[in-house]
Amino acid sequence: AGTRSQVLVILNKMQRELVSALASAGDLTKYSKGRKQDLLRQVKQVISEYYIKAQGELDLATSGLAEVQTAHLGKMLNTSILIDASVALPTATAVSRIAGNALIEGGVIADWWKKQTADVVFKVTSAIQQGIAQGETNQQVILRMVGKPGTSGALDMARSNVAALVQTAMQTVANDSRLSVFDANSDVIGSVEW
């Protein structure tokens, strides 16, 4: 829950920065095509920067999680297996790869971050463009982006998707870490049953 909360704090900061930029932008309906494109580029840059920060937070957490999980399971096995041998642990390089190469539905975690970043950029810039095209005020465009009671905005779904990604990534890394210890001790552990 800690990593999820930290990542959501990052996204909330992103939302505040986007809202501030739109609130202080002046009348969006009077923007020239070039000025509108500059605004959309700025929005894309802000989203990308915050998603990189959020991904970095998750990467740090999953790296630590992989180390803790392998060490903990190694200790548990050392006290459980009644043989005169110590439990083998995966190498530091192997543990590092677990966090960096964990797969979620066939895609590495970094690819999921890229996909979510692109999706949020698309939804937020589309909300802005639609608001401008419909002659909405800046406040109406902001509500389109952040939502209002009873109506989800583009950033509501972004937070839900990121929370799910963090939870899934943490669980996947924990499972992969434990499996790596079992694999390293296949000479004494014949099979694993879930």
Tab-separated table of C-alpha atoms in Angstrom:
chain	number	residue	atom	x	y	z
A	1	ALA	CA	0.000	0.000	0.000
A	2	GLY	CA	2.937	2.347	0.637
A	3	THR	CA	4.229	2.282	-2.916
A	4	ARG	CA	0.739	2.671	-4.322
A	5	SER	CA	0.167	5.707	-2.093
A	6	GLN	CA	3.504	7.254	-3.066
A	7	VAL	CA	2.773	6.802	-6.766
A	8	LEU	CA	-0.701	8.294	-6.376
A	9	VAL	CA	0.818	11.312	-4.595
A	10	ILE	CA	2.984	11.823	-7.697
A	11	LEU	CA	-0.088	11.670	-9.963
A	12	ASN	CA	-1.971	14.105	-7.737
A	13	LYS	CA	0.930	16.559	-8.074
A	14	MET	CA	0.734	16.086	-11.838
A	15	GLN	CA	-2.964	16.887	-11.758
A	16	ARG	CA	-2.360	20.066	-9.732
A	17	GLU	CA	0.287	21.210	-12.215
A	18	LEU	CA	-1.995	20.530	-15.195
A	19	VAL	CA	-4.928	22.313	-13.546
A	20	SER	CA	-2.707	25.283	-12.713
A	21	ALA	CA	-1.432	25.483	-16.287
A	22	LEU	CA	-4.952	25.413	-17.723
A	23	ALA	CA	-6.374	27.805	-15.153
A	24	SER	CA	-3.721	30.412	-15.932
A	25	ALA	CA	-3.707	29.868	-19.711
A	26	GLY	CA	-6.150	32.600	-20.630
A	27	ASP	CA	-9.172	32.015	-22.859
A	28	LEU	CA	-8.397	28.740	-24.633
A	29	THR	CA	-11.007	29.377	-27.325
A	30	LYS	CA	-8.965	32.367	-28.535
A	31	TYR	CA	-5.766	30.349	-28.953
A	32	SER	CA	-4.239	30.201	-32.400
A	33	LYS	CA	-3.489	26.777	-33.823
A	34	GLY	CA	0.219	27.165	-33.008
A	35	ARG	CA	-0.444	28.311	-29.445
A	36	LYS	CA	-2.853	25.413	-28.924
A	37	GLN	CA	-0.209	22.967	-30.166
A	38	ASP	CA	2.317	24.502	-27.748
A	39	LEU	CA	-0.130	23.997	-24.874
A	40	LEU	CA	-0.746	20.378	-25.867
A	41	ARG	CA	3.025	19.762	-26.075
A	42	GLN	CA	3.420	21.254	-22.609
A	43	VAL	CA	0.644	18.986	-21.269
A	44	LYS	CA	2.302	15.956	-22.869
A	45	GLN	CA	5.653	16.901	-21.328
A	46	VAL	CA	4.171	17.349	-17.850
A	47	ILE	CA	2.384	13.992	-18.009
A	48	SER	CA	5.483	12.217	-19.321
A	49	GLU	CA	7.722	13.688	-16.604
A	50	TYR	CA	5.378	12.683	-13.794
A	51	TYR	CA	4.882	9.202	-15.191
A	52	ILE	CA	8.665	8.768	-15.329
A	53	LYS	CA	8.805	9.773	-11.637
A	54	ALA	CA	6.013	7.330	-10.776
A	55	GLN	CA	7.735	4.540	-12.689
A	56	GLY	CA	10.987	5.304	-10.863
A	57	GLU	CA	9.187	5.004	-7.526
A	58	LEU	CA	7.805	1.603	-8.514
A	59	ASP	CA	11.175	0.440	-9.876
A	60	LEU	CA	12.824	1.305	-6.581
A	61	ALA	CA	10.145	-0.526	-4.616
A	62	THR	CA	10.199	-3.663	-6.779
A	63	SER	CA	13.996	-3.882	-6.619
A	64	GLY	CA	13.880	-3.786	-2.835
A	65	LEU	CA	10.973	-6.208	-2.774
A	66	ALA	CA	12.826	-8.772	-4.891
A	67	GLU	CA	15.825	-8.636	-2.533
A	68	VAL	CA	13.676	-8.946	0.591
A	69	GLN	CA	11.556	-11.781	-0.797
A	70	THR	CA	14.520	-13.921	-1.869
A	71	ALA	CA	16.372	-13.364	1.422
A	72	HIS	CA	13.279	-14.095	3.516
A	73	LEU	CA	12.390	-17.276	1.646
A	74	GLY	CA	16.028	-18.400	1.871
A	75	LYS	CA	15.900	-18.032	5.662
A	76	MET	CA	12.591	-19.854	5.851
A	77	LEU	CA	13.921	-22.742	3.783
A	78	ASN	CA	17.115	-22.921	5.829
A	79	THR	CA	15.043	-23.501	8.966
A	80	SER	CA	12.546	-25.825	7.253
A	81	ILE	CA	14.707	-28.200	5.248
A	82	LEU	CA	16.276	-30.779	7.488
A	83	ILE	CA	19.478	-31.379	5.582
A	84	ASP	CA	23.077	-30.384	6.162
A	85	ALA	CA	23.290	-27.833	3.373
A	86	SER	CA	22.495	-24.177	3.081
A	87	VAL	CA	19.829	-22.940	0.745
A	88	ALA	CA	21.069	-21.474	-2.518
A	89	LEU	CA	19.906	-17.975	-3.352
A	90	PRO	CA	19.758	-16.409	-6.788
A	91	THR	CA	22.677	-14.107	-7.623
A	92	ALA	CA	22.340	-10.371	-7.112
A	93	THR	CA	22.195	-9.975	-10.898
A	94	ALA	CA	19.369	-12.502	-11.140
A	95	VAL	CA	17.431	-10.760	-8.369
A	96	SER	CA	17.933	-7.407	-10.103
A	97	ARG	CA	16.575	-8.853	-13.355
A	98	ILE	CA	13.458	-10.133	-11.605
A	99	ALA	CA	12.262	-6.600	-10.864
A	100	GLY	CA	13.294	-5.209	-14.249
A	101	ASN	CA	11.948	-8.033	-16.381
A	102	ALA	CA	8.747	-9.031	-14.601
A	103	LEU	CA	5.982	-9.762	-17.076
A	104	ILE	CA	2.373	-8.702	-16.735
A	105	GLU	CA	0.171	-10.322	-19.354
A	106	GLY	CA	3.213	-10.819	-21.564
A	107	GLY	CA	4.569	-7.274	-21.345
A	108	VAL	CA	7.377	-6.003	-19.134
A	109	ILE	CA	6.393	-3.420	-16.538
A	110	ALA	CA	8.247	-0.628	-18.383
A	111	ASP	CA	6.084	-1.250	-21.463
A	112	TRP	CA	2.944	-0.955	-19.346
A	113	TRP	CA	4.160	2.436	-18.079
A	114	LYS	CA	4.761	3.606	-21.657
A	115	LYS	CA	1.300	2.420	-22.675
A	116	GLN	CA	-0.380	4.135	-19.739
A	117	THR	CA	1.570	7.351	-20.327
A	118	ALA	CA	0.509	7.438	-23.975
A	119	ASP	CA	-3.094	6.660	-23.013
A	120	VAL	CA	-3.248	9.485	-20.451
A	121	VAL	CA	-1.627	11.957	-22.867
A	122	PHE	CA	-4.218	11.003	-25.491
A	123	LYS	CA	-7.196	11.283	-23.121
A	124	VAL	CA	-6.120	14.561	-21.525
A	125	THR	CA	-5.182	16.274	-24.783
A	126	SER	CA	-8.418	15.011	-26.367
A	127	ALA	CA	-10.418	16.417	-23.442
A	128	ILE	CA	-8.677	19.773	-23.871
A	129	GLN	CA	-9.195	19.837	-27.637
A	130	GLN	CA	-12.839	18.818	-27.311
A	131	GLY	CA	-13.432	21.537	-24.742
A	132	ILE	CA	-11.803	24.148	-26.955
A	133	ALA	CA	-13.785	22.987	-30.002
A	134	GLN	CA	-17.020	23.267	-28.027
A	135	GLY	CA	-16.168	26.755	-26.780
A	136	GLU	CA	-15.933	25.731	-23.135
A	137	THR	CA	-14.387	27.883	-20.448
A	138	ASN	CA	-11.063	26.859	-18.935
A	139	GLN	CA	-12.903	25.663	-15.823
A	140	GLN	CA	-15.140	23.429	-17.928
A	141	VAL	CA	-12.084	22.016	-19.704
A	142	ILE	CA	-10.455	21.370	-16.319
A	143	LEU	CA	-13.575	19.522	-15.129
A	144	ARG	CA	-13.451	17.431	-18.297
A	145	MET	CA	-9.905	16.465	-17.339
A	146	VAL	CA	-10.308	15.932	-13.556
A	147	GLY	CA	-13.967	14.981	-13.387
A	148	LYS	CA	-16.776	16.195	-11.173
A	149	PRO	CA	-19.215	14.457	-8.840
A	150	GLY	CA	-20.970	11.762	-10.824
A	151	THR	CA	-18.708	12.098	-13.863
A	152	SER	CA	-15.222	10.665	-14.240
A	153	GLY	CA	-12.525	12.761	-15.829
A	154	ALA	CA	-9.591	11.608	-17.893
A	155	LEU	CA	-7.315	11.581	-14.822
A	156	ASP	CA	-9.656	9.464	-12.651
A	157	MET	CA	-9.146	6.429	-14.861
A	158	ALA	CA	-5.423	7.173	-14.992
A	159	ARG	CA	-5.182	6.896	-11.199
A	160	SER	CA	-7.142	3.639	-11.191
A	161	ASN	CA	-4.947	2.158	-13.910
A	162	VAL	CA	-1.729	3.178	-12.158
A	163	ALA	CA	-2.945	1.769	-8.838
A	164	ALA	CA	-3.725	-1.544	-10.554
A	165	LEU	CA	-0.347	-1.564	-12.296
A	166	VAL	CA	1.509	-0.948	-9.031
A	167	GLN	CA	-0.396	-3.681	-7.210
A	168	THR	CA	0.060	-6.176	-10.034
A	169	ALA	CA	3.752	-5.354	-10.438
A	170	MET	CA	4.451	-5.753	-6.718
A	171	GLN	CA	2.659	-9.104	-6.579
A	172	THR	CA	4.339	-10.345	-9.757
A	173	VAL	CA	7.810	-9.419	-8.498
A	174	ALA	CA	7.128	-11.053	-5.129
A	175	ASN	CA	5.989	-14.275	-6.817
A	176	ASP	CA	8.856	-14.289	-9.315
A	177	SER	CA	11.333	-13.713	-6.478
A	178	ARG	CA	10.034	-16.692	-4.525
A	179	LEU	CA	10.060	-18.870	-7.633
A	180	SER	CA	13.681	-17.933	-8.288
A	181	VAL	CA	14.649	-19.280	-4.850
A	182	PHE	CA	12.753	-22.499	-5.536
A	183	ASP	CA	14.498	-22.795	-8.920
A	184	ALA	CA	17.912	-22.233	-7.322
A	185	ASN	CA	17.164	-25.130	-4.968
A	186	SER	CA	15.615	-27.547	-7.436
A	187	ASP	CA	17.951	-30.262	-6.171
A	188	VAL	CA	16.050	-30.353	-2.856
A	189	ILE	CA	12.679	-28.914	-3.930
A	190	GLY	CA	11.095	-31.257	-6.443
A	191	SER	CA	8.051	-29.159	-7.270
A	192	VAL	CA	6.045	-26.142	-6.219
A	193	GLU	CA	2.292	-26.299	-5.766
A	194	TRP	CA	0.078	-23.213	-5.733
